[in-house]
């Protein structure tokens, strides 16, 4: 074989060797990449210089670490990852936590701050920065971190809400918290539920809720109801009614003891406004009666009991009269009744509202009742039907429902 031919064969052999090496390198890199997140130790056996696998193993080691040696190994892995991928924020976070473990607070804060600047997607780093801001009473900054976390990862609420709620004990935190919630973020109701459940100062809580009347996004009825529900659960019915009045935007206290008793659709949600039934078998709604008068319309089955409407009252002990007018449909409901249910006690059963007048039409009624001095600080005014030996549906209209002291 000539020298030229031998050279060509040698070159071809070299190229085949290079191709085989490149193919092996590609295969090794692909396999290592495939295992980088799920099994980083295995990935590193294929490619010891895989920065993604190094970081994943560092994070897993730090999370599971129960000794100084484990944390030290995690830090070494993170440093090695950073030499290969200097922009790896997760590796930088491991070093920040390692610095914190060694009491190097300034270094830890600087490293976590760098992670936070590089990416807003690292919720752990954002939460760490949030906690440090709260500890330093930099509340506006802390709630900014919290809002960023919740906007991107709402599932973090369970993790960060306790820290956010804890700041409420410091009055200085409340303006920044209000500013964060004033725009109505989607997670606001979830947080307010936590705050209402945990905040010990109910007076401060009420003032905080009332401050949202002028917010860009005022509280919804459901959000306001969280505070009302706590006050009711604590038996503070008068305070609950007053908070409901303010949060519902009522300009002044009404002299009438039943709210929206003429059923014109006054603003405000239950329980101090009417809660009305709406299901497959029974319905109650504000309508115009056949003669055009605003009224409460109820339609219900005769063969089964049906709660139809209720409103929470706050009456002092004493003698009262429930009054109103009723118009029945073609089928008379013999067991359609109003009753007073003590919120902390037993029901005060009332007699049937009225007899159907001859010729039909509206019928006025007055029913006396007594609010006892014990165990009845709040009262449910309820309309419902009891089952009777009949089938089909019945309907009625009620108007001008009111309660007044007797005498």
Coordinates of C-alpha atoms in Angstrom, one line a residue:
X1 CA 0.0 0.0 0.0
X2 CA 1.3 3.4 -0.9
X3 CA 2.1 6.1 1.7
X4 CA -0.8 8.1 0.4
X5 CA -3.2 5.2 0.8
X6 CA -2.1 4.5 4.3
X7 CA -2.6 8.1 5.3
X8 CA -6.1 8.1 4.0
X9 CA -6.9 4.9 5.9
X10 CA -5.4 6.4 9.0
X11 CA -7.5 9.6 8.5
X12 CA -10.6 7.6 8.0
X13 CA -9.9 5.6 11.1
X14 CA -9.3 8.7 13.1
X15 CA -12.6 10.2 11.9
X16 CA -14.5 7.0 12.8
X17 CA -12.9 7.1 16.3
X18 CA -13.9 10.8 16.7
X19 CA -17.5 10.1 15.5
X20 CA -17.7 7.2 17.9
X21 CA -16.5 9.3 20.8
X22 CA -18.9 12.1 19.9
X23 CA -21.7 9.6 19.7
X24 CA -20.8 8.2 23.1
X25 CA -20.6 11.7 24.5
X26 CA -24.0 12.6 23.2
X27 CA -25.5 9.4 24.5
X28 CA -23.9 9.9 27.9
X29 CA -25.1 13.5 28.0
X30 CA -28.6 12.5 27.0
X31 CA -28.8 9.8 29.6
X32 CA -27.4 12.1 32.3
X33 CA -29.9 14.8 31.3
X34 CA -32.8 12.4 31.5
X35 CA -32.0 11.5 35.1
X36 CA -30.8 14.9 36.2
X37 CA -34.0 15.7 38.1
X38 CA -35.4 12.3 38.9
X39 CA -32.2 10.5 39.9
X40 CA -29.3 13.0 40.1
X41 CA -26.9 10.5 41.6
X42 CA -27.4 8.2 38.6
X43 CA -27.1 11.1 36.2
X44 CA -23.7 12.0 37.7
X45 CA -22.5 8.5 37.2
X46 CA -23.0 9.1 33.5
X47 CA -21.8 12.7 33.5
X48 CA -20.0 14.0 36.6
X49 CA -20.0 17.5 35.1
X50 CA -23.8 17.8 34.7
X51 CA -24.6 21.1 36.5
X52 CA -28.4 20.4 36.6
X53 CA -27.8 17.0 38.3
X54 CA -25.3 18.6 40.7
X55 CA -27.8 21.2 41.7
X56 CA -30.6 18.7 42.1
X57 CA -28.5 16.5 44.3
X58 CA -27.4 19.5 46.3
X59 CA -31.0 20.6 46.9
X60 CA -32.1 17.0 47.7
X61 CA -29.2 16.6 50.1
X62 CA -29.9 19.9 51.9
X63 CA -33.6 19.1 52.2
X64 CA -33.0 15.7 53.6
X65 CA -29.9 16.6 55.6
X66 CA -29.9 15.7 59.2
X67 CA -26.3 16.3 60.0
X68 CA -23.5 18.9 59.5
X69 CA -21.8 16.5 57.1
X70 CA -24.9 16.3 54.9
X71 CA -25.2 20.1 54.7
X72 CA -21.5 20.4 54.0
X73 CA -21.8 17.9 51.1
X74 CA -24.8 19.9 49.8
X75 CA -22.8 23.1 49.8
X76 CA -19.8 21.4 48.0
X77 CA -22.2 20.1 45.3
X78 CA -23.7 23.6 44.9
X79 CA -20.3 25.2 44.6
X80 CA -19.3 22.7 42.0
X81 CA -22.6 23.3 40.1
X82 CA -21.9 27.1 40.1
X83 CA -18.5 26.6 38.6
X84 CA -20.1 24.9 35.7
X85 CA -23.3 27.1 35.5
X86 CA -22.7 30.4 37.3
X87 CA -26.3 31.5 36.8
X88 CA -27.9 28.5 38.6
X89 CA -30.1 30.2 41.2
X90 CA -31.1 26.9 43.0
X91 CA -27.4 26.2 43.7
X92 CA -27.0 29.7 45.0
X93 CA -30.0 29.2 47.3
X94 CA -28.3 26.1 48.8
X95 CA -25.2 28.2 49.6
X96 CA -27.5 30.9 51.1
X97 CA -29.1 28.4 53.4
X98 CA -25.6 27.0 54.3
X99 CA -24.5 30.5 55.2
X100 CA -27.5 30.9 57.4
X101 CA -26.7 27.6 59.1
X102 CA -23.3 28.9 60.0
X103 CA -24.7 32.2 61.4
X104 CA -23.5 34.3 58.4
X105 CA -26.7 36.3 58.2
X106 CA -25.3 39.1 56.0
X107 CA -23.9 36.6 53.5
X108 CA -27.1 34.6 53.6
X109 CA -29.2 37.7 52.9
X110 CA -26.9 38.8 50.1
X111 CA -27.1 35.4 48.4
X112 CA -30.9 35.1 48.8
X113 CA -31.2 38.6 47.5
X114 CA -29.2 37.7 44.4
X115 CA -31.5 34.6 43.9
X116 CA -34.5 36.8 44.2
X117 CA -33.1 39.3 41.7
X118 CA -32.2 36.7 39.2
X119 CA -35.7 35.0 39.2
X120 CA -39.1 35.6 40.7
X121 CA -39.9 31.9 40.2
X122 CA -38.0 30.7 43.2
X123 CA -40.8 30.7 45.8
X124 CA -38.5 29.4 48.6
X125 CA -36.1 32.3 48.1
X126 CA -39.0 34.7 47.9
X127 CA -40.4 33.3 51.1
X128 CA -37.0 33.5 52.9
X129 CA -36.8 37.2 51.9
X130 CA -40.3 37.8 53.0
X131 CA -39.6 36.4 56.5
X132 CA -36.5 38.5 56.8
X133 CA -38.4 41.6 55.8
X134 CA -41.0 40.9 58.4
X135 CA -38.4 40.3 61.0
X136 CA -36.9 43.7 60.2
X137 CA -40.4 45.3 60.2
X138 CA -40.0 46.2 56.5
X139 CA -43.6 45.2 56.0
X140 CA -44.2 46.8 52.6
X141 CA -41.3 44.8 51.2
X142 CA -42.4 41.7 52.9
X143 CA -45.9 41.8 51.5
X144 CA -44.5 42.5 48.0
X145 CA -42.6 39.2 48.2
X146 CA -45.8 37.5 49.5
X147 CA -47.9 38.9 46.7
X148 CA -45.3 37.7 44.1
X149 CA -45.4 34.2 45.6
X150 CA -49.1 34.0 45.6
X151 CA -49.6 35.4 42.1
X152 CA -47.3 32.7 40.7
X153 CA -48.0 29.8 43.2
X154 CA -51.3 30.0 45.1
X155 CA -50.6 26.7 46.7
X156 CA -47.9 28.4 48.8
X157 CA -50.7 30.1 50.8
X158 CA -50.7 27.4 53.4
X159 CA -46.9 28.0 53.9
X160 CA -46.8 31.8 54.0
X161 CA -50.2 32.9 55.4
X162 CA -49.2 32.1 59.0
X163 CA -46.2 34.5 58.8
X164 CA -48.4 37.2 57.1
X165 CA -51.1 36.8 59.8
X166 CA -48.5 37.1 62.6
X167 CA -47.6 40.6 61.4
X168 CA -51.1 41.8 62.1
X169 CA -50.2 42.0 65.8
X170 CA -48.1 45.0 65.0
X171 CA -50.3 47.9 64.0
X172 CA -47.5 49.2 61.9
X173 CA -48.0 46.3 59.5
X174 CA -51.6 47.0 58.7
X175 CA -51.3 49.9 56.2
X176 CA -48.9 47.8 54.0
X177 CA -51.1 44.7 54.3
X178 CA -54.2 46.7 53.3
X179 CA -52.3 48.2 50.3
X180 CA -51.4 44.7 49.2
X181 CA -55.1 43.5 49.5
X182 CA -56.8 46.6 48.3
X183 CA -56.6 45.7 44.6
X184 CA -58.5 42.5 45.3
X185 CA -56.0 39.7 44.4
X186 CA -57.5 36.3 43.7
X187 CA -56.1 34.9 46.9
X188 CA -57.5 37.7 49.2
X189 CA -60.5 35.7 50.5
X190 CA -58.2 32.7 51.4
X191 CA -55.9 35.0 53.3
X192 CA -58.7 36.9 55.1
X193 CA -60.2 33.5 56.2
X194 CA -56.8 32.7 57.9
X195 CA -56.6 36.2 59.4
X196 CA -60.1 36.1 60.8
X197 CA -59.5 32.6 62.3
X198 CA -56.1 33.5 63.9
X199 CA -56.1 37.3 64.8
X200 CA -56.8 37.7 68.6
X201 CA -57.7 41.3 68.4
X202 CA -61.3 41.4 67.1
X203 CA -61.6 45.1 67.4
X204 CA -58.5 45.7 65.3
X205 CA -59.8 43.1 62.8
X206 CA -63.1 45.0 62.5
X207 CA -61.3 48.3 62.0
X208 CA -59.2 46.7 59.3
X209 CA -62.1 45.2 57.5
X210 CA -64.0 48.5 57.6
X211 CA -61.0 50.3 56.1
X212 CA -61.7 48.5 52.8
X213 CA -64.9 50.5 52.2
X214 CA -62.8 53.0 50.3
X215 CA -60.4 50.5 48.7
X216 CA -60.0 50.1 45.0
X217 CA -61.6 46.7 45.4
X218 CA -64.0 46.8 48.4
X219 CA -64.6 43.6 50.2
X220 CA -67.1 41.2 48.7
X221 CA -70.1 40.0 50.7
X222 CA -68.3 36.7 51.1
X223 CA -65.2 38.3 52.5
X224 CA -67.1 40.6 54.8
X225 CA -69.1 37.6 56.0
X226 CA -65.9 36.1 57.4
X227 CA -65.7 38.7 60.1
X228 CA -69.5 38.6 60.7
X229 CA -69.3 34.9 61.1
X230 CA -66.6 35.1 63.7
X231 CA -68.5 37.7 65.8
X232 CA -71.7 35.5 65.6
X233 CA -69.7 32.4 66.6
X234 CA -68.5 34.3 69.6
X235 CA -72.0 35.2 70.5
X236 CA -71.5 38.9 69.8
X237 CA -74.6 39.5 67.9
X238 CA -74.9 43.2 68.4
X239 CA -71.3 43.8 67.3
X240 CA -71.9 41.5 64.3
X241 CA -75.0 43.4 63.3
X242 CA -73.2 46.8 63.6
X243 CA -70.2 45.5 61.6
X244 CA -72.6 44.1 58.9
X245 CA -74.3 47.5 58.7
X246 CA -71.1 49.4 58.2
X247 CA -69.6 46.9 55.8
X248 CA -72.9 46.8 53.8
X249 CA -72.7 50.6 53.4
X250 CA -75.8 51.4 55.5
X251 CA -75.7 55.1 56.1
X252 CA -77.6 55.0 59.4
X253 CA -79.2 52.6 61.7
X254 CA -82.8 51.9 60.8
X255 CA -85.6 52.1 63.3
X256 CA -87.2 49.0 61.8
X257 CA -86.3 45.8 63.5
X258 CA -86.6 43.6 60.4
X259 CA -84.3 44.6 57.5
X260 CA -85.9 44.9 54.1
X261 CA -89.2 43.7 55.4
X262 CA -90.9 45.3 52.3
X263 CA -88.7 43.1 50.1
X264 CA -87.6 45.9 47.8
X265 CA -84.1 44.3 47.6
X266 CA -82.1 46.5 50.0
X267 CA -78.3 46.0 49.8
X268 CA -76.5 43.7 52.1
X269 CA -76.0 40.0 52.4
X270 CA -77.3 37.5 54.9
X271 CA -77.5 36.9 57.8
X272 CA -78.9 40.3 58.7
X273 CA -80.6 40.5 55.3
X274 CA -82.9 37.7 54.1
X275 CA -81.4 34.4 53.2
X276 CA -83.8 32.8 50.7
X277 CA -84.3 29.2 49.6
X278 CA -83.4 28.2 46.1
X279 CA -83.4 24.5 45.2
X280 CA -85.2 22.0 43.1
X281 CA -88.2 21.6 45.5
X282 CA -88.6 25.0 47.1
X283 CA -88.0 28.6 46.1
X284 CA -88.2 32.0 47.8
X285 CA -87.5 35.3 45.9
X286 CA -88.3 38.9 45.9
X287 CA -90.9 39.7 43.2
X288 CA -93.8 41.9 42.5
X289 CA -97.1 40.3 43.7
X290 CA -100.0 40.0 41.3
X291 CA -101.2 43.5 42.2
X292 CA -97.7 44.9 41.6
X293 CA -96.6 45.3 45.2
X294 CA -93.1 44.3 46.2
X295 CA -93.3 41.0 48.1
X296 CA -91.6 37.8 49.1
X297 CA -92.8 35.0 46.9
X298 CA -92.5 31.4 48.1
X299 CA -93.4 28.1 46.3
X300 CA -92.9 24.8 48.0
X301 CA -94.1 21.2 48.0
X302 CA -96.9 20.3 50.5
X303 CA -95.7 16.8 51.2
X304 CA -92.3 17.7 52.7
X305 CA -90.9 20.3 55.1
X306 CA -89.3 23.3 53.4
X307 CA -87.2 26.1 55.0
X308 CA -88.0 29.2 52.9
X309 CA -86.6 32.4 54.3
X310 CA -84.7 33.6 57.4
X311 CA -83.1 36.7 58.8
X312 CA -81.0 37.2 62.0
X313 CA -82.4 39.8 64.4
X314 CA -80.9 41.3 67.6
X315 CA -83.9 41.9 69.9
X316 CA -83.6 42.8 73.6
X317 CA -85.6 40.5 76.0
X318 CA -89.3 41.5 76.0
X319 CA -92.7 41.3 74.4
X320 CA -93.0 41.8 70.6
X321 CA -95.4 41.6 67.7
X322 CA -94.6 40.1 64.3
X323 CA -96.8 41.7 61.7
X324 CA -97.3 41.6 57.9
X325 CA -99.6 40.7 55.1
X326 CA -100.0 37.4 53.2
X327 CA -101.6 36.5 49.9
X328 CA -102.2 32.8 49.2
X329 CA -102.3 31.1 45.8
X330 CA -105.0 28.7 44.7
X331 CA -103.9 25.9 47.1
X332 CA -103.9 26.8 50.8
X333 CA -100.9 25.7 52.8
X334 CA -102.2 24.9 56.2
X335 CA -98.8 24.5 57.8
X336 CA -96.9 27.5 56.5
X337 CA -95.5 29.3 59.6
X338 CA -93.2 31.9 60.9
X339 CA -91.1 31.2 63.9
X340 CA -88.5 32.7 66.1
X341 CA -85.4 30.6 66.7
X342 CA -83.1 31.7 69.5
X343 CA -79.6 31.6 68.1
X344 CA -78.3 30.1 71.3
X345 CA -81.4 28.3 72.4
X346 CA -84.7 26.7 71.5
X347 CA -87.3 27.8 68.9
X348 CA -90.3 30.0 69.8
X349 CA -93.1 28.5 67.8
X350 CA -95.6 31.0 66.4
X351 CA -99.2 30.3 65.4
X352 CA -100.2 30.2 61.8
X353 CA -100.0 33.6 60.2
X354 CA -103.7 34.1 59.2
X355 CA -106.8 32.6 57.8
X356 CA -107.5 33.0 54.2
X357 CA -110.1 35.9 53.8
X358 CA -113.3 35.3 51.9
X359 CA -112.9 36.3 48.3
X360 CA -109.1 35.9 48.5
X361 CA -106.8 39.0 48.5
X362 CA -104.3 40.1 51.0
X363 CA -104.7 39.3 54.7
X364 CA -103.0 41.2 57.5
X365 CA -101.7 39.3 60.5
X366 CA -100.2 40.1 63.9
X367 CA -98.5 37.4 66.0
X368 CA -97.3 38.2 69.6
X369 CA -94.2 36.5 70.9
X370 CA -91.7 36.9 73.8
X371 CA -87.9 37.0 73.7
X372 CA -86.7 35.3 76.9
X373 CA -84.2 37.0 79.1
X374 CA -81.9 34.0 79.1
X375 CA -80.0 32.2 76.2
X376 CA -81.5 34.3 73.4
X377 CA -79.1 37.2 72.5
X378 CA -79.8 36.7 68.8
X379 CA -82.9 35.5 67.1
X380 CA -83.6 33.9 63.7
X381 CA -86.8 35.0 62.1
X382 CA -87.7 32.1 59.9
X383 CA -90.4 31.2 57.4
X384 CA -91.0 27.5 56.6
X385 CA -93.6 24.9 55.8
X386 CA -94.1 21.6 57.5
X387 CA -95.2 18.5 55.7
X388 CA -98.9 17.9 55.4
X389 CA -101.1 15.1 54.1
X390 CA -101.3 16.4 50.6
X391 CA -99.3 16.5 47.4
X392 CA -98.6 19.1 44.8
X393 CA -97.2 22.6 45.2
X394 CA -98.4 25.7 47.0
X395 CA -97.5 29.3 46.8
X396 CA -97.9 32.5 48.7
X397 CA -96.7 36.1 48.8
X398 CA -95.7 38.1 51.9
X399 CA -95.3 41.8 52.3
X400 CA -94.7 44.5 55.0
X401 CA -93.0 42.0 57.4
X402 CA -92.0 43.8 60.6
X403 CA -91.4 43.3 64.3
X404 CA -92.3 46.0 66.9
X405 CA -92.3 46.1 70.7
X406 CA -95.7 45.2 72.1
X407 CA -97.6 47.9 74.0

